[in-house]
PDB file of C-alpha atoms in Angstrom:
ATOM      1  CA  MET D  27     -11.018  -0.246  18.236  1.00 47.00           C
ATOM      2  CA  SER D  28      -8.870   1.395  20.926  1.00 59.00           C
ATOM      3  CA  ASP D  29      -8.296  -1.931  22.690  1.00 74.00           C
ATOM      4  CA  ILE D  30      -6.520  -3.498  19.693  1.00 81.00           C
ATOM      5  CA  HIS D  31      -3.059  -4.647  20.686  1.00 92.00           C
ATOM      6  CA  LEU D  32      -1.595  -7.110  18.181  1.00 96.00           C
ATOM      7  CA  SER D  33       1.687  -8.960  18.478  1.00 96.00           C
ATOM      8  CA  PHE D  34       4.169  -9.101  15.597  1.00 96.00           C
ATOM      9  CA  LYS D  35       2.906 -12.548  14.592  1.00 97.00           C
ATOM     10  CA  GLU D  36      -0.769 -11.512  14.855  1.00 97.00           C
ATOM     11  CA  MET D  37      -0.071  -8.483  12.668  1.00 97.00           C
ATOM     12  CA  CYS D  38       1.538 -10.695  10.007  1.00 97.00           C
ATOM     13  CA  VAL D  39      -1.456 -13.046  10.062  1.00 98.00           C
ATOM     14  CA  LYS D  40      -4.077 -10.270  10.085  1.00 97.00           C
ATOM     15  CA  PHE D  41      -2.602  -8.591   7.017  1.00 98.00           C
ATOM     16  CA  ASP D  42      -1.192 -11.707   5.338  1.00 98.00           C
ATOM     17  CA  VAL D  43       2.322 -10.275   5.114  1.00 98.00           C
ATOM     18  CA  THR D  44       5.681 -11.860   5.802  1.00 98.00           C
ATOM     19  CA  PRO D  45       7.737 -10.964   8.863  1.00 97.00           C
ATOM     20  CA  ARG D  46      10.322  -9.498   6.487  1.00 98.00           C
ATOM     21  CA  THR D  47       7.693  -7.147   5.008  1.00 97.00           C
ATOM     22  CA  LEU D  48       6.532  -6.004   8.416  1.00 97.00           C
ATOM     23  CA  ARG D  49      10.110  -5.397   9.591  1.00 96.00           C
ATOM     24  CA  TYR D  50      10.851  -3.467   6.396  1.00 97.00           C
ATOM     25  CA  TYR D  51       7.819  -1.214   6.889  1.00 97.00           C
ATOM     26  CA  GLU D  52       9.152  -0.465  10.356  1.00 95.00           C
ATOM     27  CA  TYR D  53      12.664   0.134   9.006  1.00 95.00           C
ATOM     28  CA  ILE D  54      11.433   2.725   6.502  1.00 94.00           C
ATOM     29  CA  GLU D  55       9.296   4.272   9.239  1.00 92.00           C
ATOM     30  CA  LEU D  56       5.873   3.491   7.831  1.00 95.00           C
ATOM     31  CA  LEU D  57       5.044   1.719  11.097  1.00 96.00           C
ATOM     32  CA  ALA D  58       6.203   2.415  14.646  1.00 95.00           C
ATOM     33  CA  PRO D  59       4.951  -0.275  17.030  1.00 96.00           C
ATOM     34  CA  GLU D  60       5.297  -0.062  20.778  1.00 95.00           C
ATOM     35  CA  LYS D  61       8.242  -2.111  22.000  1.00 93.00           C
ATOM     36  CA  GLU D  62       8.590  -4.042  25.243  1.00 91.00           C
ATOM     37  CA  GLY D  63      12.003  -5.649  25.257  1.00 92.00           C
ATOM     38  CA  ARG D  64      12.128  -7.609  22.015  1.00 90.00           C
ATOM     39  CA  ALA D  65       8.330  -7.768  21.676  1.00 92.00           C
ATOM     40  CA  ARG D  66       6.458  -5.439  19.349  1.00 93.00           C
ATOM     41  CA  TRP D  67       2.856  -4.393  19.876  1.00 96.00           C
ATOM     42  CA  TYR D  68       0.652  -2.823  17.229  1.00 97.00           C
ATOM     43  CA  GLY D  69      -2.181  -0.589  18.352  1.00 96.00           C
ATOM     44  CA  PRO D  70      -5.085   0.976  16.428  1.00 95.00           C
ATOM     45  CA  ARG D  71      -2.844   3.595  14.765  1.00 93.00           C
ATOM     46  CA  GLU D  72      -0.510   0.954  13.328  1.00 96.00           C
ATOM     47  CA  VAL D  73      -3.407  -1.242  12.219  1.00 96.00           C
ATOM     48  CA  ALA D  74      -4.987   1.732  10.415  1.00 94.00           C
ATOM     49  CA  ARG D  75      -1.649   2.681   8.824  1.00 95.00           C
ATOM     50  CA  MET D  76      -1.070  -0.905   7.665  1.00 97.00           C
ATOM     51  CA  THR D  77      -4.523  -0.925   6.078  1.00 96.00           C
ATOM     52  CA  LEU D  78      -3.667   2.294   4.221  1.00 94.00           C
ATOM     53  CA  ILE D  79      -0.236   1.009   3.187  1.00 96.00           C
ATOM     54  CA  LEU D  80      -1.623  -2.186   1.690  1.00 97.00           C
ATOM     55  CA  ARG D  81      -4.465  -0.348  -0.007  1.00 95.00           C
ATOM     56  CA  GLY D  82      -1.969   2.125  -1.470  1.00 94.00           C
ATOM     57  CA  ARG D  83       0.236  -0.713  -2.742  1.00 95.00           C
ATOM     58  CA  ARG D  84      -2.809  -2.372  -4.325  1.00 95.00           C
ATOM     59  CA  PHE D  85      -3.535   0.873  -6.180  1.00 94.00           C
ATOM     60  CA  GLY D  86       0.053   0.983  -7.449  1.00 93.00           C
ATOM     61  CA  PHE D  87       1.553   3.673  -5.227  1.00 94.00           C
ATOM     62  CA  SER D  88       5.210   3.382  -4.257  1.00 94.00           C
ATOM     63  CA  LEU D  89       6.165   2.987  -0.625  1.00 95.00           C
ATOM     64  CA  GLU D  90       7.837   6.404  -0.753  1.00 94.00           C
ATOM     65  CA  GLU D  91       4.616   8.006  -2.032  1.00 93.00           C
ATOM     66  CA  ILE D  92       2.695   6.333   0.783  1.00 93.00           C
ATOM     67  CA  ARG D  93       5.302   7.429   3.349  1.00 92.00           C
ATOM     68  CA  GLN D  94       5.165  11.030   2.140  1.00 91.00           C
ATOM     69  CA  TRP D  95       1.358  10.973   2.174  1.00 89.00           C
ATOM     70  CA  LEU D  96       1.295   9.657   5.751  1.00 88.00           C
ATOM     71  CA  LEU D  97       3.797  12.337   6.807  1.00 88.00           C
ATOM     72  CA  ILE D  98       1.497  15.077   5.527  1.00 88.00           C
ATOM     73  CA  TYR D  99      -1.115  14.151   8.132  1.00 77.00           C
ATOM     74  CA  ARG D 100       1.382  14.376  10.978  1.00 78.00           C
ATOM     75  CA  GLN D 101       2.876  17.648   9.760  1.00 81.00           C
ATOM     76  CA  GLN D 102      -0.101  19.471   8.245  1.00 85.00           C
ATOM     77  CA  GLY D 103      -3.341  17.712   9.188  1.00 81.00           C
ATOM     78  CA  THR D 104      -6.270  16.100   7.450  1.00 86.00           C
ATOM     79  CA  LYS D 105      -7.201  18.674   4.776  1.00 90.00           C
ATOM     80  CA  PRO D 106      -3.736  18.891   3.140  1.00 88.00           C
ATOM     81  CA  GLN D 107      -3.472  15.104   3.361  1.00 87.00           C
ATOM     82  CA  MET D 108      -6.778  14.654   1.513  1.00 89.00           C
ATOM     83  CA  GLU D 109      -5.743  17.204  -1.120  1.00 92.00           C
ATOM     84  CA  ALA D 110      -2.491  15.303  -1.649  1.00 89.00           C
ATOM     85  CA  TRP D 111      -4.453  12.036  -1.827  1.00 90.00           C
ATOM     86  CA  VAL D 112      -6.732  13.399  -4.566  1.00 93.00           C
ATOM     87  CA  ALA D 113      -3.715  14.548  -6.594  1.00 93.00           C
ATOM     88  CA  LEU D 114      -2.026  11.141  -6.194  1.00 92.00           C
ATOM     89  CA  ALA D 115      -5.245   9.324  -7.049  1.00 93.00           C
ATOM     90  CA  ASP D 116      -5.797  11.431 -10.178  1.00 96.00           C
ATOM     91  CA  ARG D 117      -2.264  10.725 -11.372  1.00 95.00           C
ATOM     92  CA  GLN D 118      -2.580   7.001 -10.653  1.00 94.00           C
ATOM     93  CA  LEU D 119      -5.973   6.763 -12.353  1.00 96.00           C
ATOM     94  CA  GLU D 120      -4.462   8.242 -15.515  1.00 97.00           C
ATOM     95  CA  ALA D 121      -1.595   5.731 -15.394  1.00 95.00           C
ATOM     96  CA  LEU D 122      -3.976   2.812 -14.857  1.00 95.00           C
ATOM     97  CA  GLU D 123      -6.177   3.963 -17.754  1.00 97.00           C
ATOM     98  CA  ARG D 124      -3.102   4.041 -20.027  1.00 97.00           C
ATOM     99  CA  GLN D 125      -2.139   0.547 -18.881  1.00 96.00           C
ATOM    100  CA  ARG D 126      -5.654  -0.716 -19.564  1.00 97.00           C
ATOM    101  CA  GLU D 127      -5.599   0.755 -23.071  1.00 98.00           C
ATOM    102  CA  GLU D 128      -2.225  -0.914 -23.721  1.00 98.00           C
ATOM    103  CA  LEU D 129      -3.556  -4.218 -22.397  1.00 97.00           C
ATOM    104  CA  ASP D 130      -6.653  -3.973 -24.608  1.00 97.00           C
ATOM    105  CA  VAL D 131      -4.426  -3.523 -27.675  1.00 97.00           C
ATOM    106  CA  THR D 132      -2.150  -6.396 -26.617  1.00 97.00           C
ATOM    107  CA  ILE D 133      -5.127  -8.702 -25.980  1.00 97.00           C
ATOM    108  CA  ALA D 134      -6.635  -7.846 -29.368  1.00 97.00           C
ATOM    109  CA  ASP D 135      -3.298  -8.499 -31.109  1.00 97.00           C
ATOM    110  CA  LEU D 136      -2.851 -11.827 -29.339  1.00 97.00           C
ATOM    111  CA  ARG D 137      -6.410 -12.917 -30.182  1.00 96.00           C
ATOM    112  CA  ALA D 138      -5.903 -12.007 -33.826  1.00 95.00           C
ATOM    113  CA  LEU D 139      -2.644 -13.947 -33.956  1.00 95.00           C
ATOM    114  CA  ARG D 140      -4.239 -16.943 -32.218  1.00 95.00           C
ATOM    115  CA  ASP D 141      -7.212 -16.829 -34.600  1.00 93.00           C
ATOM    116  CA  THR D 142      -4.834 -16.713 -37.580  1.00 93.00           C
ATOM    117  CA  ALA D 143      -2.922 -19.726 -36.251  1.00 91.00           C
ATOM    118  CA  THR D 144      -6.158 -21.621 -35.538  1.00 90.00           C
ATOM    119  CA  SER D 145      -7.592 -21.029 -39.007  1.00 87.00           C
ATOM    120  CA  ALA D 146      -4.277 -21.937 -40.689  1.00 82.00           C
ATOM    121  CA  GLY D 147      -4.131 -25.312 -38.916  1.00 68.00           C
TER     122      GLY D 147
END
């Protein structure tokens, strides 16, 4: 994996993100590609970070939470980072469970209303 060296365009394609998204992640210091003139090059570290960023977004974490979590590794190492990850994951799992319960109630209400409308017609 150490020979990975993606251009800006290749990075956008690999992760299916817009150039604006990639530039924004750089702006908020989630990514720090190597720069040669105006060209940007993304190595294994940036590819791994992008994978973590997108996974975190999929799980519902804010970009600030992801940024803070990535900073822990640089400042404190792997163990504190994993402890922080478990705490974030526990909190997010609780939030997702609450959302699922709310969705189940909403779906049941909508089905009941639809069934009432169907039987009335």
